[in-house]
Coordinates of C-alpha atoms in Angstrom, one line a residue:
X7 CA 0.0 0.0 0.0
X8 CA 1.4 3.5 -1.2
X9 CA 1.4 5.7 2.0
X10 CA 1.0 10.0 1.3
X11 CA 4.6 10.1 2.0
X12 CA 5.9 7.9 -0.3
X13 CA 3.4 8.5 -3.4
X14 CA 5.1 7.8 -6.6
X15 CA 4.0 11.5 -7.7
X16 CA 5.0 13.0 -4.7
X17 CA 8.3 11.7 -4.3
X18 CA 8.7 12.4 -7.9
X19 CA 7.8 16.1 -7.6
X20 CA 10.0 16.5 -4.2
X21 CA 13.5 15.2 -6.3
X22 CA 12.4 17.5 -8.9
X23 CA 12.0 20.5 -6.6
X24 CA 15.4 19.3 -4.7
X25 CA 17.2 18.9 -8.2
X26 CA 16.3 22.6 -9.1
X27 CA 17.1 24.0 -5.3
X28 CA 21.0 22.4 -5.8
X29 CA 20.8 23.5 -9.8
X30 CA 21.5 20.6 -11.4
X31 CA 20.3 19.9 -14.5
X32 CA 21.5 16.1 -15.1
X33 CA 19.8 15.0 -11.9
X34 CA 16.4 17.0 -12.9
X35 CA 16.7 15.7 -16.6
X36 CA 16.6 12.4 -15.2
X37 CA 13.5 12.2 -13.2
X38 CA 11.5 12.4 -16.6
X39 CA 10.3 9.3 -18.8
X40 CA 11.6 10.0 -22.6
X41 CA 8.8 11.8 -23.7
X42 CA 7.7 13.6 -21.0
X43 CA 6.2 17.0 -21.1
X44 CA 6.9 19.9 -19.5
X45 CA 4.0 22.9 -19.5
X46 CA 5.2 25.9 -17.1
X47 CA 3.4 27.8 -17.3
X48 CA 0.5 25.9 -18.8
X49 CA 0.1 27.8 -22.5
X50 CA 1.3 30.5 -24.4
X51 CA 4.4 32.3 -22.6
X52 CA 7.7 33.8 -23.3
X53 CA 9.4 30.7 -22.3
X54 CA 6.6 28.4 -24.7
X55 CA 5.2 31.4 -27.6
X56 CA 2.9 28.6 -29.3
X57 CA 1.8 26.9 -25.9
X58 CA 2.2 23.1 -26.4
X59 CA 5.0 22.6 -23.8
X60 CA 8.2 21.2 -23.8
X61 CA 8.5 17.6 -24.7
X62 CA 10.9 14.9 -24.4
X63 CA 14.4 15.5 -23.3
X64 CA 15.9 17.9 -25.5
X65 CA 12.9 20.4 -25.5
X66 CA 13.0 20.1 -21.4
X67 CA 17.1 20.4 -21.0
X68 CA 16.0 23.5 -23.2
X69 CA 13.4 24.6 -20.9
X70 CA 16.1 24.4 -18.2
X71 CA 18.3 26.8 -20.2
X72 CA 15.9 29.4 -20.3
X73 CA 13.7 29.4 -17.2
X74 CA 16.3 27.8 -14.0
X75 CA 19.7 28.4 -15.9
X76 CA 19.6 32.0 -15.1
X77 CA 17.8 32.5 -12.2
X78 CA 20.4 32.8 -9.1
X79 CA 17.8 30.3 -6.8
X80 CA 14.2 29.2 -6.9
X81 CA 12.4 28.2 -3.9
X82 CA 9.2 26.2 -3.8
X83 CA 7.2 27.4 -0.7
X84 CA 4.2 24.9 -1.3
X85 CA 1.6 25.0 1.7
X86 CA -0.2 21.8 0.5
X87 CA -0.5 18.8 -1.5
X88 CA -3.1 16.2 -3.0
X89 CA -2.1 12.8 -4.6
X90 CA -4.4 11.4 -6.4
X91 CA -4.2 8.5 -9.0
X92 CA -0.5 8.8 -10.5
X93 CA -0.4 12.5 -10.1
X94 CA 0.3 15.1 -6.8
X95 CA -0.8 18.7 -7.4
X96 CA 1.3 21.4 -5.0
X97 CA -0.5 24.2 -3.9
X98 CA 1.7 27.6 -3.1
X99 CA 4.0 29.6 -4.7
X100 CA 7.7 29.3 -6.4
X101 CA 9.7 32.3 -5.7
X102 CA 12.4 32.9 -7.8
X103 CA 15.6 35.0 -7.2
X104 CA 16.8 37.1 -10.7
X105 CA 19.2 39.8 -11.1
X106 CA 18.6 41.1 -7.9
X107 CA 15.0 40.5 -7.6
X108 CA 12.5 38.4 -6.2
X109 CA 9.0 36.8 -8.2
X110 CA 6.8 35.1 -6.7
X111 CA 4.6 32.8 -9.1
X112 CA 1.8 31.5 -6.9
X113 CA -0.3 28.7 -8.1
X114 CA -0.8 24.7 -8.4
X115 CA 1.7 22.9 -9.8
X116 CA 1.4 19.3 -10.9
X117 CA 3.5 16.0 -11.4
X118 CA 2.4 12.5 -13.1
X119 CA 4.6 9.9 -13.1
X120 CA 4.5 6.5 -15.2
X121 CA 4.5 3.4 -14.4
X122 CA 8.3 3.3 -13.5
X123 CA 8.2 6.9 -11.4
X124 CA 9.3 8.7 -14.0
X125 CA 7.7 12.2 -14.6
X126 CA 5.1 12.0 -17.6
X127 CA 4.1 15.4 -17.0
X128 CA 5.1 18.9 -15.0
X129 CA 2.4 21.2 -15.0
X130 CA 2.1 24.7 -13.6
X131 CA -0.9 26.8 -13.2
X132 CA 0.1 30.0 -12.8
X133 CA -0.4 33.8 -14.1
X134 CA 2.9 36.0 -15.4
X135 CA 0.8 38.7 -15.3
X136 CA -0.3 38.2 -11.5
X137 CA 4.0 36.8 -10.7
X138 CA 5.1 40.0 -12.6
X139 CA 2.9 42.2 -10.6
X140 CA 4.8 40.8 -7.2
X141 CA 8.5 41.7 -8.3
X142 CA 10.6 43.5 -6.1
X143 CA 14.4 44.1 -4.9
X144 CA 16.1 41.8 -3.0

């Protein structure tokens, strides 16, 4: 029996978080399955102009190179979290350090692993319009 600590999803979206937090990219890259997708922020955005996401490994370590590469740190400061099926979905915010500024993107964020553990899917449901509106000097 899967416990809510050791969820599949959960444990999936936790090494992703800790992967980002120490900045590296191979360990992150390796939590997804082959053709997994990555969608943050879900649709069109500056990091994703035509809104389809970023999928399989080449299109995420790309995704990595624009949106974590640069930052100086992200934190996740998640308040809550719901597993259901093969998925978790984080509620709270990501704050992001960059060029001497903080944004905070506050939203839900969501995993689904495969069958293995991998991550299928990262998912974020959040506004740039509402994260721009919080930016601010360190």
């Amino acid at each position: 029996m899967t416990t809510a600590t050791d969820h599949p999803a959960r444990l999936a979206g936790r090494a992703s978080q800790a992967a980002v937090r120490a900045r590296d990219k191979a360990a992150w890259l390796d939590l997804f399955a082959t053709d997994g997708i990555v969608e943050d922020p879900i649709g069109p955005s500056a990091f994703d102009p035509d809104g389809r996401g970023h999928c399989g490994r080449d299109a995420i370590a790309a995704f990595w190179d624009k949106a974590i590469a640069p930052t100086e740190s992200i934190e996740f400061r998640f308040t809550d979290s719901f597993a259901c099926g093969n998925e978790i979905a984080f509620t709270g915010l990501i704050r992001t350090h960059l060029g001497g500024h903080i944004i905070d993107a506050e939203g839900v964020f969501t995993y689904r692993v495969d069958e293995t553990g991998k991550i299928a899917a990262l998912r974020a449901y959040w506004e740039t319009e509402r994260a721009m509106g919080t930016v601010r000097r360190e």
